[in-house]
Tab-separated table of C-alpha atoms and ligand atoms in Angstrom:
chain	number	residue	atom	x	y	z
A	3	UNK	CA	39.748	22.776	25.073
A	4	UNK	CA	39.343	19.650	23.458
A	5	UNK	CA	42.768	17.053	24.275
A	6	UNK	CA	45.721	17.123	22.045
A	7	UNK	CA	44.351	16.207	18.604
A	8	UNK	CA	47.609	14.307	17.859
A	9	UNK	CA	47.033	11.735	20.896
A	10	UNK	CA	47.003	7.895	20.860
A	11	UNK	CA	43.335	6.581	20.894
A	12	UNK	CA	41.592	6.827	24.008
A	13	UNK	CA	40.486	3.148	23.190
A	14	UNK	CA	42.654	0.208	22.013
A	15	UNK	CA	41.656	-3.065	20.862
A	16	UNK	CA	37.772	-2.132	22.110
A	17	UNK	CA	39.308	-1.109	25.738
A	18	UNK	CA	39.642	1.835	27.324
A	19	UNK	CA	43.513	2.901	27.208
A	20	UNK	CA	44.662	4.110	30.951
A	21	UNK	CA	46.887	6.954	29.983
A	22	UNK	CA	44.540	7.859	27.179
A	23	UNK	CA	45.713	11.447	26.594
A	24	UNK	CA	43.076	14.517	28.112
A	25	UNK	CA	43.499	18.222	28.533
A	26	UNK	CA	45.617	17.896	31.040
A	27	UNK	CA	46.999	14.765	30.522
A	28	UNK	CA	43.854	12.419	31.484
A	29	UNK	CA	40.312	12.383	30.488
A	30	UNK	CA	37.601	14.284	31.875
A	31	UNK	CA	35.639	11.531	34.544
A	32	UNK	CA	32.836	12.323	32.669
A	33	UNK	CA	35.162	11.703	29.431
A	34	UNK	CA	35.953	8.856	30.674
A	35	UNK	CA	33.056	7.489	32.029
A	36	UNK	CA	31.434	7.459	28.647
A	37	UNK	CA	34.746	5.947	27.372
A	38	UNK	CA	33.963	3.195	29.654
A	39	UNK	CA	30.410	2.760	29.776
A	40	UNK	CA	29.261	3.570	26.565
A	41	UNK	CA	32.266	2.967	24.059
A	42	UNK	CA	34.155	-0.670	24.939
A	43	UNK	CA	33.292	-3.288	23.688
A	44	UNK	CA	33.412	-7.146	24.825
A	45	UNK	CA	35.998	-8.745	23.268
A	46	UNK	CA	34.129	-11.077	21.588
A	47	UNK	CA	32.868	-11.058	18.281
A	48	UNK	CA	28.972	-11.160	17.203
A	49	UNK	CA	27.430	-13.723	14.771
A	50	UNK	CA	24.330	-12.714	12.694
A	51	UNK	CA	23.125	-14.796	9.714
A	52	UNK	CA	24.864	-13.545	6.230
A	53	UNK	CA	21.923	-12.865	4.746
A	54	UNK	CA	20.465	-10.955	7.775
A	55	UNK	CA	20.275	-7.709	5.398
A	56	UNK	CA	18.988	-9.500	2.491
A	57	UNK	CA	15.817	-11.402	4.456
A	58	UNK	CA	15.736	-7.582	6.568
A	59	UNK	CA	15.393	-5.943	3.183
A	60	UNK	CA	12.655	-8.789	1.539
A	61	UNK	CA	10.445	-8.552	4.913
A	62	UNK	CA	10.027	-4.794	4.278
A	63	UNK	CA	9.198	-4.728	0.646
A	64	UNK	CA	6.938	-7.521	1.092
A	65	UNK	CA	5.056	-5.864	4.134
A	66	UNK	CA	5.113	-2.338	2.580
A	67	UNK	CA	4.151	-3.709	-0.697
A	68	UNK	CA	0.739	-5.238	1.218
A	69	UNK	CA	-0.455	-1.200	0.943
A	70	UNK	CA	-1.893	0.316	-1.915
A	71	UNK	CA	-1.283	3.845	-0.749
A	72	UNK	CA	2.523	2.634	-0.093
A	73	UNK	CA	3.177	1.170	-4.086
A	74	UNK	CA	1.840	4.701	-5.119
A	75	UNK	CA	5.325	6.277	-3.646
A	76	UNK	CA	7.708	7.623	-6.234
A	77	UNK	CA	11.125	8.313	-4.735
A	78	UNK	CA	8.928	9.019	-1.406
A	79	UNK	CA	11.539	9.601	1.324
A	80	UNK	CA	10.292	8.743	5.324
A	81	UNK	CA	12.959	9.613	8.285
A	82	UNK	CA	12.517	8.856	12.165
A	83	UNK	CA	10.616	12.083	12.636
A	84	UNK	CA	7.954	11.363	9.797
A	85	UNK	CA	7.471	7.649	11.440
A	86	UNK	CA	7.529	8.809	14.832
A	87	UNK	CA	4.452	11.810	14.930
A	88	UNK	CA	2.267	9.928	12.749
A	89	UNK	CA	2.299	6.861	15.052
A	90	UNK	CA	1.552	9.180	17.772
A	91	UNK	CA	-1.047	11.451	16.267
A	92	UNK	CA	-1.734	11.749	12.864
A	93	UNK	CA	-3.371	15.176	12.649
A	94	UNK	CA	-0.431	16.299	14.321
A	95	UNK	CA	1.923	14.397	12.438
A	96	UNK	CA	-0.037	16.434	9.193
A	97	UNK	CA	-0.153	20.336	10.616
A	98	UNK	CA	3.705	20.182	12.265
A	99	UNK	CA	4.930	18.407	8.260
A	100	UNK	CA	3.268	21.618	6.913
A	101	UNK	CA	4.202	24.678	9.616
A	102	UNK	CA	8.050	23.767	10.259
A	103	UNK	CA	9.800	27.297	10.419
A	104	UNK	CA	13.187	28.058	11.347
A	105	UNK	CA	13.830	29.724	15.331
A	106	UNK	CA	16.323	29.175	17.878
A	107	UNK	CA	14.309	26.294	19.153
A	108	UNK	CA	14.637	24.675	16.313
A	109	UNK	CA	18.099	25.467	14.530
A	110	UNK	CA	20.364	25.359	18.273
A	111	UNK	CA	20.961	21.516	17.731
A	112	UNK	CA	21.607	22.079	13.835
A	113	UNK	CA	23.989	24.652	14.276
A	114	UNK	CA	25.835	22.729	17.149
A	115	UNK	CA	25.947	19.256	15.568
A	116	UNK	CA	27.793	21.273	12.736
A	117	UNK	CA	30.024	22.972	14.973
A	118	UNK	CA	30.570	19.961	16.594
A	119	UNK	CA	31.396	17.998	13.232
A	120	UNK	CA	34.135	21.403	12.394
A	121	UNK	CA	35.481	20.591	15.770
A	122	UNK	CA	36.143	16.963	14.923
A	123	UNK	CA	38.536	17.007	11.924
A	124	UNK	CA	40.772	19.452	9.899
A	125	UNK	CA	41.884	22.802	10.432
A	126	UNK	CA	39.330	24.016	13.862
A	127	UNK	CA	39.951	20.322	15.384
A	128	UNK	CA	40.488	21.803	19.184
A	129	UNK	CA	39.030	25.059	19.035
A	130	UNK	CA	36.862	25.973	21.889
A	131	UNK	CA	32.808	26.200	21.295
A	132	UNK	CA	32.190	29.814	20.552
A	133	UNK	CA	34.727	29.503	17.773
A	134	UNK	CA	33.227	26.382	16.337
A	135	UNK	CA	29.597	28.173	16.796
A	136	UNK	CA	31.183	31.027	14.732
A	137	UNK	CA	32.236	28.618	11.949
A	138	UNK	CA	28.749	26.870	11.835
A	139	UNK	CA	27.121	29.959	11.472
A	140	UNK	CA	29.714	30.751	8.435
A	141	UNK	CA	29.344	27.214	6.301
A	142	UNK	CA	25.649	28.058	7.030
A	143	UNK	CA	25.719	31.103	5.216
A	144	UNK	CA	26.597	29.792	2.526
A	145	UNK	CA	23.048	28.814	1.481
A	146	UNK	CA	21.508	32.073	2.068
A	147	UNK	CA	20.032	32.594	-0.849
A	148	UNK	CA	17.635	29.381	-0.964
A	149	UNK	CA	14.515	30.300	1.162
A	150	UNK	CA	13.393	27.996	3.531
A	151	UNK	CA	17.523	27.111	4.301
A	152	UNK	CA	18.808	27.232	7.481
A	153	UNK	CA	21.525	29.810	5.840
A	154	UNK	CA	18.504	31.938	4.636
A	155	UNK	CA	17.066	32.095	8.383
A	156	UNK	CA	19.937	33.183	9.694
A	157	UNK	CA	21.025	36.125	7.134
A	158	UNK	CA	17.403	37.500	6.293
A	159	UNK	CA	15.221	37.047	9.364
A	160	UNK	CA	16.676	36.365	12.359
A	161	UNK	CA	17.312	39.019	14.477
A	162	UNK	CA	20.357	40.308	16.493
A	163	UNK	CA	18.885	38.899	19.804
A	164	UNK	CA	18.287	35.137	18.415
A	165	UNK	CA	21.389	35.243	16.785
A	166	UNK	CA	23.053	36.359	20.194
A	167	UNK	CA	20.482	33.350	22.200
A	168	UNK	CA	21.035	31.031	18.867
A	169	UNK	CA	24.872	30.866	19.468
A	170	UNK	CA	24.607	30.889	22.887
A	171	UNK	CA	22.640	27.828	23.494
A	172	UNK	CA	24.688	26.163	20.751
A	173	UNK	CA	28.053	26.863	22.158
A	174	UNK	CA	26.632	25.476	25.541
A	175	UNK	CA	25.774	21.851	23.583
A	176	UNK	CA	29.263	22.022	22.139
A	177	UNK	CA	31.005	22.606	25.199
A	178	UNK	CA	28.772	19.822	27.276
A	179	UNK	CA	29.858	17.229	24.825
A	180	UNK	CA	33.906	18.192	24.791
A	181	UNK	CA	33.599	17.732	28.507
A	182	UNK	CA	31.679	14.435	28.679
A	183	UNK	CA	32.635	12.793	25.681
A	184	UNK	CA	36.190	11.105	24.832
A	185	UNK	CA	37.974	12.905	21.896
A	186	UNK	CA	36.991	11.377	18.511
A	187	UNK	CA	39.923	10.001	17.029
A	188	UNK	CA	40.343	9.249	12.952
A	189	UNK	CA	40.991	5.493	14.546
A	190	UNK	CA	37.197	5.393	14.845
A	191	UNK	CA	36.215	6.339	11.676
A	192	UNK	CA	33.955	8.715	13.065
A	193	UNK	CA	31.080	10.295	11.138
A	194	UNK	CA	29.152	13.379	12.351
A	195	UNK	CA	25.968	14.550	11.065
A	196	UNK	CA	26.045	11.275	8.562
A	197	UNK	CA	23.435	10.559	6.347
A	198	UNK	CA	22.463	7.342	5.713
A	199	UNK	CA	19.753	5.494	3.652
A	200	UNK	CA	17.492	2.658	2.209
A	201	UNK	CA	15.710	1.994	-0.822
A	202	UNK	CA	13.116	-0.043	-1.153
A	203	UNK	CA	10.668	-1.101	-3.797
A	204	UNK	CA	13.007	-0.153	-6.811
A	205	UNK	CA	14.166	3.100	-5.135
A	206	UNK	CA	10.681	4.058	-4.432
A	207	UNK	CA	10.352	4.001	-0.843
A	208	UNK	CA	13.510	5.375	0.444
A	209	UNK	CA	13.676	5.113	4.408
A	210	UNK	CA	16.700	8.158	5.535
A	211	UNK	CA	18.201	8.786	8.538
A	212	UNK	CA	21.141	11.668	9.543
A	213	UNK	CA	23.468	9.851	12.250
A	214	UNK	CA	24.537	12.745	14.982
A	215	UNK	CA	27.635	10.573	15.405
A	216	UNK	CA	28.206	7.017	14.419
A	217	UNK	CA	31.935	5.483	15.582
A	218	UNK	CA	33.211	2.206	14.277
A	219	UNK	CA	35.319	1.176	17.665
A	220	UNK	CA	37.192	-1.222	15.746
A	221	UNK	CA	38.802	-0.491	12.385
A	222	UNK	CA	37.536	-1.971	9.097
A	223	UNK	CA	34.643	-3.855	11.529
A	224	UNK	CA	31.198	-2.319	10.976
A	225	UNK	CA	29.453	-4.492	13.072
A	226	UNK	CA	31.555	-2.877	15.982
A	227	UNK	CA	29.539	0.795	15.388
A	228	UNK	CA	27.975	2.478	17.788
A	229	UNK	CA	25.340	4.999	16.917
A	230	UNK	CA	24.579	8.031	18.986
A	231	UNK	CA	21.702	10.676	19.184
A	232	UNK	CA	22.356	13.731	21.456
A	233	UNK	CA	19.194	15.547	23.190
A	234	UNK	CA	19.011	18.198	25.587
A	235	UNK	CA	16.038	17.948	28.167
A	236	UNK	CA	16.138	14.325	28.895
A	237	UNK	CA	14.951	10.913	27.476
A	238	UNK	CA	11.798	9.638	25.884
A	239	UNK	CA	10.481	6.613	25.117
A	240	UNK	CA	10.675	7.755	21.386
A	241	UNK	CA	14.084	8.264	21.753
A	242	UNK	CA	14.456	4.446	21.547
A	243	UNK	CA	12.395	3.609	19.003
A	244	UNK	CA	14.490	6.643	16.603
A	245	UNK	CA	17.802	4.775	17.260
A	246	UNK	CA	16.411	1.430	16.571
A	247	UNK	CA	14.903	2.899	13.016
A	248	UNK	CA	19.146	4.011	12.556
A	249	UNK	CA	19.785	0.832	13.259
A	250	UNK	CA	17.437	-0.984	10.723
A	251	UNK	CA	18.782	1.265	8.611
A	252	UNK	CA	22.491	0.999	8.802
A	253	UNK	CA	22.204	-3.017	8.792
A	254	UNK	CA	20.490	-2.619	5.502
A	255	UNK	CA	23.473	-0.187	4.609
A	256	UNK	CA	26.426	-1.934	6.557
A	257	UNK	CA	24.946	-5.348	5.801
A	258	UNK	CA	25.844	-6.391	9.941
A	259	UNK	CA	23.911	-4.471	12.694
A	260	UNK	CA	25.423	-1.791	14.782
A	261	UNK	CA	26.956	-3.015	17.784
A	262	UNK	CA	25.089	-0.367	19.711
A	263	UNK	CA	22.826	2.596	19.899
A	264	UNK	CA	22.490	5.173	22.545
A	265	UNK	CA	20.260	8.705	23.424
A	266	UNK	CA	22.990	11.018	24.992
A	267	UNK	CA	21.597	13.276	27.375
A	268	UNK	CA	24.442	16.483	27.088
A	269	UNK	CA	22.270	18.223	29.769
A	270	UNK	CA	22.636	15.168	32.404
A	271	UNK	CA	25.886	13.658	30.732
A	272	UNK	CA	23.890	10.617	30.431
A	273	UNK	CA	22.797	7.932	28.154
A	274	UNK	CA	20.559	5.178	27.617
A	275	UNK	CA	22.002	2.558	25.475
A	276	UNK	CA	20.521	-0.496	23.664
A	277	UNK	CA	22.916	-3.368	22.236
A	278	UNK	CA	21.767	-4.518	18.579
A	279	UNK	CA	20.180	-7.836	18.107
A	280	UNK	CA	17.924	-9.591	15.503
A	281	UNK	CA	14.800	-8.986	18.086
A	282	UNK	CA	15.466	-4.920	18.492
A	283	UNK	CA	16.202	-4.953	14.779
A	284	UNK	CA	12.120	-7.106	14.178
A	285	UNK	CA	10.652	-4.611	16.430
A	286	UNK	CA	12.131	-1.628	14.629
A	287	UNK	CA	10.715	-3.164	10.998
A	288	UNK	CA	7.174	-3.898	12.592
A	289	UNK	CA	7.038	-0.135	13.515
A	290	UNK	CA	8.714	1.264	10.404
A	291	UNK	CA	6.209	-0.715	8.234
A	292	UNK	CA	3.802	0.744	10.502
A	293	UNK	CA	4.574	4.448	10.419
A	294	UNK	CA	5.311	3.795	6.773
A	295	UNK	CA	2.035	2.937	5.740
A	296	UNK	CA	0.596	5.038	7.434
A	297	UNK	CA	2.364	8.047	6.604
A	298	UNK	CA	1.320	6.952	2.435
A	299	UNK	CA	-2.217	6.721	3.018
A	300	UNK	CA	-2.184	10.579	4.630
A	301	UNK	CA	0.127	12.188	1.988
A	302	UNK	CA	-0.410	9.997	-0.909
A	303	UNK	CA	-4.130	8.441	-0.425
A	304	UNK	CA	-5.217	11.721	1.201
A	305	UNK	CA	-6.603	9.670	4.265
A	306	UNK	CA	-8.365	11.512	6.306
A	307	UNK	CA	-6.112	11.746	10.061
A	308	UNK	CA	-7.209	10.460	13.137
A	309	UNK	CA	-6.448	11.771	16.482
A	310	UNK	CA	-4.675	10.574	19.203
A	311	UNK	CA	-3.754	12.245	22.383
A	312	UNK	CA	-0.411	12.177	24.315
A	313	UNK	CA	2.503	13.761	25.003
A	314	UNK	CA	2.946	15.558	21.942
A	315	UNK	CA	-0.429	17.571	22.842
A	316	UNK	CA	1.491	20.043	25.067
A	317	UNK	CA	3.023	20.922	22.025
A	318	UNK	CA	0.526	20.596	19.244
A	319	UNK	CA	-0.625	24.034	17.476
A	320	UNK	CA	-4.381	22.325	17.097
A	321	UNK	CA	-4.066	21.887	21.007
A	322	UNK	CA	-6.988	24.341	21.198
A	323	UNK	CA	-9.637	23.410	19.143
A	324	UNK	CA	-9.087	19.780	19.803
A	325	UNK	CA	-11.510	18.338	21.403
A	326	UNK	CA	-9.572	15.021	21.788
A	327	UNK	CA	-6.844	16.827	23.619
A	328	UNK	CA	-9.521	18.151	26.163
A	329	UNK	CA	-10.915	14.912	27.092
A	330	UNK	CA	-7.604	13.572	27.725
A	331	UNK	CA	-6.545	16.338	30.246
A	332	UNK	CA	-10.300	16.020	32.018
A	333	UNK	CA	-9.353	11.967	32.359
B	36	SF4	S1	-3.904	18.249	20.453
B	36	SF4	FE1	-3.196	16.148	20.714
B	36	SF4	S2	-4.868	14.844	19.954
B	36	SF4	FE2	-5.240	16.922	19.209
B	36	SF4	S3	-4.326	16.957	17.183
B	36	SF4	FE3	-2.790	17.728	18.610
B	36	SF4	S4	-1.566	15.950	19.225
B	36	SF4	FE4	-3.460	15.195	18.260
């Protein structure tokens, strides 16, 4: 059960509030670890330049404009996951853009960020997991009819079995973050499943990103947000380098950086957190005009893709006739 929805805030003024209201009557440790650890603030404030967003903005449209493939873009939309597998390996980045399918593998963090977002405000604020699952599942329906939909996946082809595993690994996410992470009160303006974006080049490059949860700790203060991804299965260097694209992205939006960014490991009850500055936010526009780039000459220059081996070859479905990927395991 998630703690009395009508509590104080668990934080005040940044801090962690002692008798900050739990299920019974205290936070969870890991509750409140997190509270402490990952959610107060210093009380001082941050400085950036005002027109940090401004020169952000004019260093990306003048580096993206440098491509050719890049000013063919019309309303061309890039998120982390398009920047990410093409700086890894472009051929993969190319045959996993054109094969996505719905399965449990892939909808169980959809479906539980959603339940997740029910179980944060209105009517099913406080009902336990398999409920909030239930109600996912429901808003999902709604978009049956449009092939390709997560709605459609779940009314026309999924079968009784992954439904059954589908809601069951789902309702375990949801219940690993009401036990390890603080109750989200309306104080922190928090935003679940938020999307967020920038355009560039007269709204032809438009960089997007879909916040699992962003909280601003201190009200009417943007630059006091922290930004959070959750993952089951543990961290990865990547994991970073998504965050510091969200937070590139919401100082273009917010016009002051996020105060933080963190992977949250529901699995462990863990995170990795990285505090905002104008270094982390150069590094994330070096590798977003990067991916960028590259991702135009593929799908807009029809480049042909290179191949580079890594990680992402234990899952790659060209893992077989790649003789890249062969060399790399004989090394
Ligand atoms: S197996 Fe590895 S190197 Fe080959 S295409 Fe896939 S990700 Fe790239």
């Amino acid at each position: 059960m998630l703690p009395d929805p009508s509590a104080a805030p668990a934080v005040m003024n940044g801090r962690p509030r002692p008798d900050a209201a739990g299920p019974a009557g205290g936070l969870t440790a890991a509750q409140q670890h997190t509270l402490e650890a990952l959610l107060t603030l210093p009380e001082e404030r941050r400085s950036f330049p005002d027109n940090l967003a401004d020169a952000l903005r004019a260093r990306l449209e003048d580096d993206l404009s440098a491509s050719s493939a890049v000013m063919k873009a019309a309303k061309t939309t890039f998120g982390k996951h398009d920047i990410s597998t093409v700086l890894a390996c472009e051929d993969h980045h190319l045959s996993s853009k054109n094969t996505f399918a719905w399965s449990v593998a892939t909808a169980r963090g959809t479906l539980a960020h959603k339940a997740i977002q029910l179980g944060s405000f209105g009517p099913l604020r406080g009902q336990p997991p398999s409920v909030l699952v239930g109600a996912a599942v429901t808003s999902y329906a709604e978009g049956w009819e449009r092939p390709g939909e997560l709605g459609h996946w779940l009314a026309e082809e999924c079968s009784p079995s992954e439904r059954s595993e589908l809601e069951g690994e789902a309702a375990d996410r949801v219940t690993k973050f009401q036990d390890s992470f603080p109750p989200l009160h309306s104080g922190w303006a928090p935003r679940v499943e938020s999307p967020a974006k920038a355009e560039l080049l007269d709204g032809n490059v438009v960089l997007r990103a879909k916040y699992d949860l962003a909280l601003t700790l201190r009200r009417g203060d943007p630059s006091t947000t922290v930004i959070v991804d959750l993952k089951t299965g543990g961290f990865a260097p990547a994991h970073q380098d998504d965050l510091r694209f969200y937070a590139l992205i919401e100082t273009l939006r917010a016009r002051v950086p996020p105060w933080r960014v963190a992977t949250f490991d529901l699995d462990s009850a863990t995170f990795v957190p990285e505090d905002i500055n104008e270094g982390v936010l150069d590094a994330a526009l070096a590798r977003t005009v990067r991916g960028v780039i590259l991702c135009a000459e593929l799908w807009l220059d029809n480049r042909e893709a290179t191949r580079t081996p890594g990680p992402q070859c234990r899952w790659c479905e060209l893992r077989l006739d790649c003789s890249v990927a062969q060399s790399f395991e004989q090394d």
